[in-house]
Amino acid sequence: MNDYDVDDIAFLTGDSRFGVNKRALYEPSGMVDRVRRVIVSPKRACCIAIIVFLCILSIALIAAFSRPFVCCACKENVDSEPDSLVGQQQGNDSQSSLSSNGTSSVVTPPTATNGEPFPWTSVRLPDFVVPLSYSISLHPNLTTFVNKGTVNVTFTLKEPQKFIVLHVKELELSNFHLETGNTVVGVRKTLIYVKYEQLYIEFDNILGENVPYSLSIDFKGNLSEKLEGFYLSSYRTSAGETRYLATTHFEPTYARLAFPCFDEPSLKATFRVSIIREGRHISLFNMPIAQTKKLSDNLYVDYYNDTVMMSTYLVAFIVSDHLNVTAVTANNVTVSVYSPAEQLHQAAFALEVATSVLDFYDSFFGIPYPLPKQDLVAIPDFGAGAMENWGLTTYRETAILTDSNETSVGKIQQVALTITHELAHQWFGDLVTMSWWNDLWLNEGFASFVENLGTDHVRPEWNMMDQFVLSKTQPALQLDSLASSHPISVKVDNPSDIESIFDTISYSKGAAIIYMLESFLGKTTLQRGLKTYLNTYKYKNAKTEDLWRVLSLESHNMNVSLDVEAIMDTWTQQMGFPLVTIERKGNVVTAKQQRFLVGSSAEEDGVSSEFYSKYGYKWHIPLTYTTDKSSKPKLVWLNLGDAEFKVSSDVKWIKFNTNQTGFYRVMYSERDWRNLIEALKTDHTVFTAVDRASLLDDAFTLARNNLLDSTIPLEMAGYLTNETAYVPWITALECFMEMEMTLKERKSLRNLIEYFQRLLLPIVSEVGWKDQGTHLQRLLRPSILFIASHYGDEEVIDEALKRFREWKTNNVRCDEA
């Protein structure tokens, strides 16, 4: 999956609905979309708060005085519940707990669907089962919308046991059969526990250690439109005909909706699949077709080659009437893009990007793409946006199809990023997979970083690493400054908990700290380390510390000698980020760190935070800086504390956090802020475009949180009358909107808007209306024109209305009139 936008509402409210979070990651994130926010005056906010409080108080009083009376007989029945469950358990949930007065209270044991006690009590599967391979036959009927199938899973045990536990959800099961060699083992009991989506199978005999067993189960399920598991999708042709297809989405815990399986990422196995289909359809799987047989006049069965070792959430299969365009990479990998026939002409750009970036990743990761083909499929109804199924990546139609005459330049860039993100996963996530979902960021953070490298290779003129701070660093800084944030690496067990961490912290902060890691390790060291890591753990699972260990060894080999694990643990195991405060006396610079937290003081960090930090919210900070005397970045480390160092006595200005590669904010003294402002107004090109953006971002953010006088960022923004670059302007527009919301319905707002209007006049004239220029100029134009009209620029508004009427009346494109 890909992180292209921020679901800030879902994040702030703790919305863990997976589809909501993931859909937001793929929505456009232009300026027009970002400014559509709810603005409420302080008076209205107070009124709403009072009304909500009174409602809550009323409900609480009603609940308090209408509590049901508990009779003694009922209490006796409760007390007579069993204290514990009989049966082997591992990592089990506790069956009893202590109440506030220290007495033991009984927790109700899990109950199977047939009313019997469910013997296994952990949400995690037993670790004594080792799945080896699956053989799955499927018959999805696109007339009755029912799927029937059989799964045959081969496994061994690490220790003798009489039972196993698998995952299953919303399937009808029958015909359980277990054998080893020519010996059949009787199935004594099968139980299903709905809450944990588990299937318990108990056998007549104890199963031996390291003996291969083959378990066969028939299953039946509906092809619903839930966008999860094996589900039903549809589209309408230009003639109005509705056509159906069956497709899958299994991440994170939905493979169990399609077939009974060991649905955890560390339980890798190989998969062999056969699919029965009608003659008017094709089928697709992670691997190429081995052979097709005709069953009847209109029924065929496709048999597929076995996969490599892979996790269940990466399995995918599709039955549809899609057509495809195909190309071949330099390393002889067949790349195909599938779509409905009437949209196939929109697949050319996706095919170009995929073919080019696969060759780039072969070189970058140092491991050839391990499968013989890579299919990219446009799905009409797809909640996640895109999914990295190994060899069969799936996409929402708007995330892969483009029309060269109609698709906006911003949308074309988004499509490229989505494709390069999913294909980066073919190595980072598919070839090497996190051991458990608490290290999700290891998959998503790296893919969110590498997508920019891949897109930069395909379109170097887009300057993707300059745009990185807009799409990843700045949104992550905004959300990670809240008390509602969470560490990158966080303990999760239940499916609902797993779904909730597919958010900006895992994606964007994960990518931002990898960017920071690259900045102090060096590109060569990082790339060499990634190659070693992928070769060491290919077709296996890994944890965050495994990567840090490899990178530490590689840094020693490159004579850098850094303890990467010690450094990066301070960024992954505690939430938030530091504010580095700079004090300069003569040639001595003192850098002090404290956590930057919106709405709370630094002293409250350790008390108010939900997440305790063993580091006391201190970080190993790679503090980089340039000066007016040297544009070459220098590095100073703040190791869980402050630092002091010297600069030349004739240095006038110092700019810290070079190119905003570090995940922290910087506060200067007033004198240093003034010196930086003077430098910007004299010749803003002495700073890179990203450095100019980071100065604006820090200054406006600090002022918004009452840490800096607002005159500083407003005076700094004055240099924008000479600015034409995309990254600083988009940062500035975001800052303008935030300040506008802060001053909403205050008298000073009119003066602020008039100031913004004056700043915008030169750039409005510069961008014009015609869709021309470089990629970044074309990206900037709609944002500038929108914000100018938002702030009441009458010339822009009149011109927009004129062009709209020309389009409506004479069908003249708005960018050509």
Tab-separated table of C-alpha atoms in Angstrom, residues 350-632:
chain	number	residue	atom	x	y	z
A	350	ALA	CA	1.493	2.519	-15.839
A	351	LEU	CA	3.197	-0.055	-18.067
A	352	GLU	CA	6.065	2.333	-18.777
A	353	VAL	CA	6.580	3.152	-15.095
A	354	ALA	CA	6.379	-0.466	-13.924
A	355	THR	CA	8.768	-1.794	-16.559
A	356	SER	CA	11.332	0.933	-15.928
A	357	VAL	CA	11.229	0.839	-12.137
A	358	LEU	CA	11.530	-2.958	-11.911
A	359	ASP	CA	14.882	-2.720	-13.685
A	360	PHE	CA	15.914	0.103	-11.350
A	361	TYR	CA	14.967	-1.883	-8.245
A	362	ASP	CA	16.880	-4.928	-9.535
A	363	SER	CA	19.998	-2.766	-9.441
A	364	PHE	CA	19.191	-0.761	-6.316
A	365	PHE	CA	18.384	-3.759	-4.114
A	366	GLY	CA	21.080	-5.935	-5.654
A	367	ILE	CA	18.662	-8.867	-6.053
A	368	PRO	CA	16.880	-9.624	-9.342
A	369	TYR	CA	13.092	-9.620	-9.179
A	370	PRO	CA	12.445	-13.232	-8.134
A	371	LEU	CA	9.229	-13.988	-10.067
A	372	PRO	CA	8.771	-14.515	-13.815
A	373	LYS	CA	5.981	-11.947	-14.168
A	374	GLN	CA	4.447	-8.866	-12.607
A	375	ASP	CA	0.788	-8.105	-13.247
A	376	LEU	CA	-0.808	-4.781	-12.356
A	377	VAL	CA	-4.609	-4.923	-12.283
A	378	ALA	CA	-7.105	-2.049	-12.212
A	379	ILE	CA	-9.991	-2.948	-9.885
A	380	PRO	CA	-13.251	-0.921	-10.074
A	381	ASP	CA	-14.132	-1.320	-6.366
A	382	PHE	CA	-10.997	-1.337	-4.265
A	383	GLY	CA	-10.949	0.064	-0.767
A	384	ALA	CA	-7.217	0.064	-0.093
A	385	GLY	CA	-6.067	2.123	-3.078
A	386	ALA	CA	-3.382	-0.419	-3.997
A	387	MET	CA	-1.931	-3.668	-2.683
A	388	GLU	CA	1.495	-5.283	-3.091
A	389	ASN	CA	0.420	-8.892	-3.690
A	390	TRP	CA	3.564	-10.642	-4.899
A	391	GLY	CA	3.535	-10.753	-8.696
A	392	LEU	CA	-0.086	-9.549	-8.862
A	393	THR	CA	-0.379	-5.998	-7.558
A	394	THR	CA	-3.886	-4.554	-7.496
A	395	TYR	CA	-4.967	-0.930	-7.767
A	396	ARG	CA	-8.016	1.229	-7.598
A	397	GLU	CA	-8.672	2.320	-11.186
A	398	THR	CA	-7.886	5.951	-10.393
A	399	ALA	CA	-4.549	4.888	-8.888
A	400	ILE	CA	-3.211	3.290	-12.072
A	401	LEU	CA	-5.057	4.500	-15.198
A	402	THR	CA	-4.269	7.828	-16.847
A	403	ASP	CA	-5.442	9.719	-19.916
A	404	SER	CA	-2.702	11.866	-21.425
A	405	ASN	CA	-5.279	14.420	-22.611
A	406	GLU	CA	-7.336	14.641	-19.444
A	407	THR	CA	-5.408	13.475	-16.354
A	408	SER	CA	-3.859	16.292	-14.339
A	409	VAL	CA	-0.126	16.427	-13.819
A	410	GLY	CA	-0.626	15.950	-10.078
A	411	LYS	CA	-2.664	12.814	-10.665
A	412	ILE	CA	-0.062	11.435	-13.073
A	413	GLN	CA	2.604	11.915	-10.414
A	414	GLN	CA	0.405	10.189	-7.844
A	415	VAL	CA	-0.070	7.194	-10.155
A	416	ALA	CA	3.692	6.903	-10.629
A	417	LEU	CA	4.283	7.045	-6.864
A	418	THR	CA	1.619	4.436	-6.184
A	419	ILE	CA	3.108	1.995	-8.693
A	420	THR	CA	6.692	2.511	-7.529
A	421	HIS	CA	5.550	2.070	-3.920
A	422	GLU	CA	3.844	-1.266	-4.569
A	423	LEU	CA	6.724	-2.555	-6.659
A	424	ALA	CA	9.226	-1.562	-3.954
A	425	HIS	CA	7.244	-3.887	-1.692
A	426	GLN	CA	8.096	-6.813	-3.966
A	427	TRP	CA	11.465	-6.739	-2.209
A	428	PHE	CA	10.765	-4.876	1.030
A	429	GLY	CA	7.712	-6.638	2.409
A	430	ASP	CA	7.249	-9.579	0.047
A	431	LEU	CA	10.758	-11.043	-0.289
A	432	VAL	CA	11.554	-10.075	3.305
A	433	THR	CA	8.489	-9.682	5.511
A	434	MET	CA	8.093	-8.273	9.021
A	435	SER	CA	7.747	-11.002	11.641
A	436	TRP	CA	4.661	-9.375	13.124
A	437	TRP	CA	2.529	-6.324	12.497
A	438	ASN	CA	4.188	-4.219	15.214
A	439	ASP	CA	6.967	-3.758	12.638
A	440	LEU	CA	4.561	-2.737	9.872
A	441	TRP	CA	6.543	0.468	9.497
A	442	LEU	CA	9.474	-1.642	8.310
A	443	ASN	CA	7.416	-2.521	5.226
A	444	GLU	CA	5.539	0.715	4.700
A	445	GLY	CA	8.155	3.209	5.844
A	446	PHE	CA	10.791	1.828	3.499
A	447	ALA	CA	8.384	1.532	0.569
A	448	SER	CA	7.244	5.128	1.198
A	449	PHE	CA	10.882	6.238	1.073
A	450	VAL	CA	11.964	4.117	-1.881
A	451	GLU	CA	8.918	5.102	-3.972
A	452	ASN	CA	10.514	8.525	-4.326
A	453	LEU	CA	13.812	7.019	-5.512
A	454	GLY	CA	11.945	4.853	-8.007
A	455	THR	CA	9.843	7.720	-9.348
A	456	ASP	CA	12.937	9.929	-9.467
A	457	HIS	CA	14.540	7.302	-11.698
A	458	VAL	CA	11.533	7.184	-14.024
A	459	ARG	CA	11.089	10.980	-14.116
A	460	PRO	CA	14.245	12.723	-12.805
A	461	GLU	CA	12.885	16.133	-13.841
A	462	TRP	CA	10.151	15.837	-11.193
A	463	ASN	CA	12.660	16.365	-8.331
A	464	MET	CA	10.918	13.855	-6.098
A	465	MET	CA	13.386	14.109	-3.205
A	466	ASP	CA	12.660	17.838	-2.985
A	467	GLN	CA	8.954	17.035	-2.821
A	468	PHE	CA	9.624	14.413	-0.130
A	469	VAL	CA	9.350	16.980	2.665
A	470	LEU	CA	5.884	17.993	1.437
A	471	SER	CA	4.440	14.516	1.111
A	472	LYS	CA	6.172	12.792	4.036
A	473	THR	CA	8.175	14.896	6.514
A	474	GLN	CA	5.899	17.873	7.093
A	475	PRO	CA	2.614	15.918	7.440
A	476	ALA	CA	4.309	13.458	9.798
A	477	LEU	CA	5.727	16.279	11.935
A	478	GLN	CA	2.284	17.824	12.222
A	479	LEU	CA	0.588	14.646	13.448
A	480	ASP	CA	3.455	13.332	15.563
A	481	SER	CA	3.431	16.523	17.632
A	482	LEU	CA	0.070	15.512	19.104
A	483	ALA	CA	-0.439	13.614	22.342
A	484	SER	CA	-2.641	11.194	20.363
A	485	SER	CA	0.309	9.955	18.333
A	486	HIS	CA	2.009	6.601	18.901
A	487	PRO	CA	5.494	5.118	18.481
A	488	ILE	CA	6.417	3.796	15.054
A	489	SER	CA	6.892	0.348	16.537
A	490	VAL	CA	3.885	-0.437	18.721
A	491	LYS	CA	2.543	-3.672	20.188
A	492	VAL	CA	-0.562	-4.962	18.399
A	493	ASP	CA	-2.420	-8.280	18.551
A	494	ASN	CA	-6.088	-8.015	17.627
A	495	PRO	CA	-7.076	-7.447	13.984
A	496	SER	CA	-8.678	-4.121	14.938
A	497	ASP	CA	-5.415	-2.998	16.553
A	498	ILE	CA	-3.448	-4.083	13.496
A	499	GLU	CA	-5.714	-2.108	11.190
A	500	SER	CA	-5.342	1.069	13.243
A	501	ILE	CA	-1.577	1.375	12.676
A	502	PHE	CA	-1.884	1.712	8.891
A	503	ASP	CA	-1.519	5.463	9.339
A	504	THR	CA	0.695	8.468	8.769
A	505	ILE	CA	3.097	7.449	11.534
A	506	SER	CA	3.859	4.043	9.996
A	507	TYR	CA	4.060	5.419	6.457
A	508	SER	CA	5.271	9.004	6.496
A	509	LYS	CA	7.228	9.166	9.748
A	510	GLY	CA	8.704	5.780	8.870
A	511	ALA	CA	9.841	7.177	5.518
A	512	ALA	CA	11.129	10.396	7.117
A	513	ILE	CA	13.375	8.647	9.625
A	514	ILE	CA	14.762	6.416	6.854
A	515	TYR	CA	15.590	9.618	4.964
A	516	MET	CA	17.324	10.885	8.093
A	517	LEU	CA	19.147	7.562	8.410
A	518	GLU	CA	20.391	7.897	4.850
A	519	SER	CA	21.604	11.432	5.571
A	520	PHE	CA	24.006	10.387	8.354
A	521	LEU	CA	24.938	6.910	7.114
A	522	GLY	CA	25.420	7.986	3.519
A	523	LYS	CA	23.633	6.684	0.442
A	524	THR	CA	26.275	4.078	-0.344
A	525	THR	CA	26.330	2.635	3.171
A	526	LEU	CA	22.539	2.469	3.340
A	527	GLN	CA	22.251	0.810	-0.061
A	528	ARG	CA	24.946	-1.757	0.724
A	529	GLY	CA	23.286	-2.487	4.051
A	530	LEU	CA	19.887	-2.989	2.399
A	531	LYS	CA	21.398	-5.450	-0.065
A	532	THR	CA	22.949	-7.435	2.787
A	533	TYR	CA	19.705	-7.355	4.756
A	534	LEU	CA	17.582	-8.565	1.842
A	535	ASN	CA	20.030	-11.336	0.943
A	536	THR	CA	20.237	-12.472	4.576
A	537	TYR	CA	16.485	-12.662	5.175
A	538	LYS	CA	15.052	-13.361	1.702
A	539	TYR	CA	11.983	-15.618	1.768
A	540	LYS	CA	12.019	-15.208	5.549
A	541	ASN	CA	10.806	-12.788	8.189
A	542	ALA	CA	12.723	-10.101	10.041
A	543	LYS	CA	12.370	-7.600	12.852
A	544	THR	CA	13.423	-3.980	13.106
A	545	GLU	CA	16.484	-4.875	15.166
A	546	ASP	CA	17.655	-7.233	12.409
A	547	LEU	CA	17.875	-4.325	9.982
A	548	TRP	CA	19.625	-2.090	12.503
A	549	ARG	CA	22.159	-4.844	13.211
A	550	VAL	CA	22.992	-5.239	9.526
A	551	LEU	CA	23.318	-1.472	9.003
A	552	SER	CA	25.594	-1.152	12.051
A	553	LEU	CA	27.914	-3.828	10.641
A	554	GLU	CA	27.881	-2.128	7.258
A	555	SER	CA	28.732	1.233	8.836
A	556	HIS	CA	31.737	-0.387	10.496
A	557	ASN	CA	32.795	-1.818	7.130
A	558	MET	CA	32.557	1.678	5.636
A	559	ASN	CA	34.561	3.193	8.543
A	560	VAL	CA	31.566	5.140	9.856
A	561	SER	CA	31.169	3.006	13.014
A	562	LEU	CA	27.713	3.945	14.251
A	563	ASP	CA	25.483	1.981	16.598
A	564	VAL	CA	22.458	2.249	14.342
A	565	GLU	CA	20.206	0.286	16.684
A	566	ALA	CA	20.933	2.554	19.656
A	567	ILE	CA	20.347	5.655	17.527
A	568	MET	CA	17.212	4.542	15.729
A	569	ASP	CA	15.520	2.934	18.729
A	570	THR	CA	15.080	6.431	20.129
A	571	TRP	CA	13.070	7.251	16.983
A	572	THR	CA	11.029	4.042	16.654
A	573	GLN	CA	10.283	3.130	20.268
A	574	GLN	CA	9.023	6.489	21.485
A	575	MET	CA	6.437	8.752	19.960
A	576	GLY	CA	6.985	12.382	19.017
A	577	PHE	CA	10.127	14.240	18.034
A	578	PRO	CA	12.458	16.890	19.475
A	579	LEU	CA	12.577	20.655	19.261
A	580	VAL	CA	16.213	21.732	19.064
A	581	THR	CA	16.762	25.182	20.565
A	582	ILE	CA	19.853	27.050	19.386
A	583	GLU	CA	21.735	29.602	21.483
A	584	ARG	CA	24.800	31.385	20.108
A	585	LYS	CA	27.267	33.397	22.147
A	586	GLY	CA	30.224	34.538	20.140
A	587	ASN	CA	31.561	31.502	18.318
A	588	VAL	CA	30.035	28.978	20.779
A	589	VAL	CA	26.757	27.318	19.774
A	590	THR	CA	24.645	25.429	22.302
A	591	ALA	CA	21.956	23.056	21.032
A	592	LYS	CA	19.357	21.872	23.546
A	593	GLN	CA	16.620	19.296	22.949
A	594	GLN	CA	13.159	18.791	24.388
A	595	ARG	CA	10.076	17.077	23.071
A	596	PHE	CA	7.874	19.188	20.822
A	597	LEU	CA	4.319	18.524	21.948
A	598	VAL	CA	1.308	20.572	20.940
A	599	GLY	CA	-0.908	21.533	23.870
A	600	SER	CA	1.380	20.292	26.682
A	601	SER	CA	4.563	21.431	28.324
A	602	ALA	CA	7.770	19.446	28.021
A	603	GLU	CA	7.742	18.771	31.766
A	604	GLU	CA	4.467	16.878	31.399
A	605	ASP	CA	5.764	14.511	28.715
A	606	GLY	CA	6.623	11.611	30.939
A	607	VAL	CA	3.435	11.955	32.977
A	608	SER	CA	0.736	12.705	30.442
A	609	SER	CA	1.825	10.421	27.634
A	610	GLU	CA	0.053	7.122	27.187
A	611	PHE	CA	3.334	5.618	26.055
A	612	TYR	CA	6.085	5.481	28.650
A	613	SER	CA	9.533	6.129	27.186
A	614	LYS	CA	12.611	4.562	28.700
A	615	TYR	CA	14.585	7.309	26.946
A	616	GLY	CA	12.674	10.064	28.760
A	617	TYR	CA	11.740	11.568	25.394
A	618	LYS	CA	15.325	12.299	24.464
A	619	TRP	CA	16.800	11.361	21.108
A	620	HIS	CA	20.068	10.714	19.323
A	621	ILE	CA	19.796	13.676	16.961
A	622	PRO	CA	21.959	14.106	13.845
A	623	LEU	CA	22.050	17.907	13.864
A	624	THR	CA	23.208	19.205	10.484
A	625	TYR	CA	23.918	22.803	9.563
A	626	THR	CA	25.287	25.150	6.923
A	627	THR	CA	26.451	28.742	7.276
A	628	ASP	CA	26.976	31.794	5.127
A	629	LYS	CA	30.650	30.776	5.061
A	630	SER	CA	30.137	27.158	3.969
A	631	SER	CA	27.340	25.467	2.056
A	632	LYS	CA	28.756	22.027	2.829
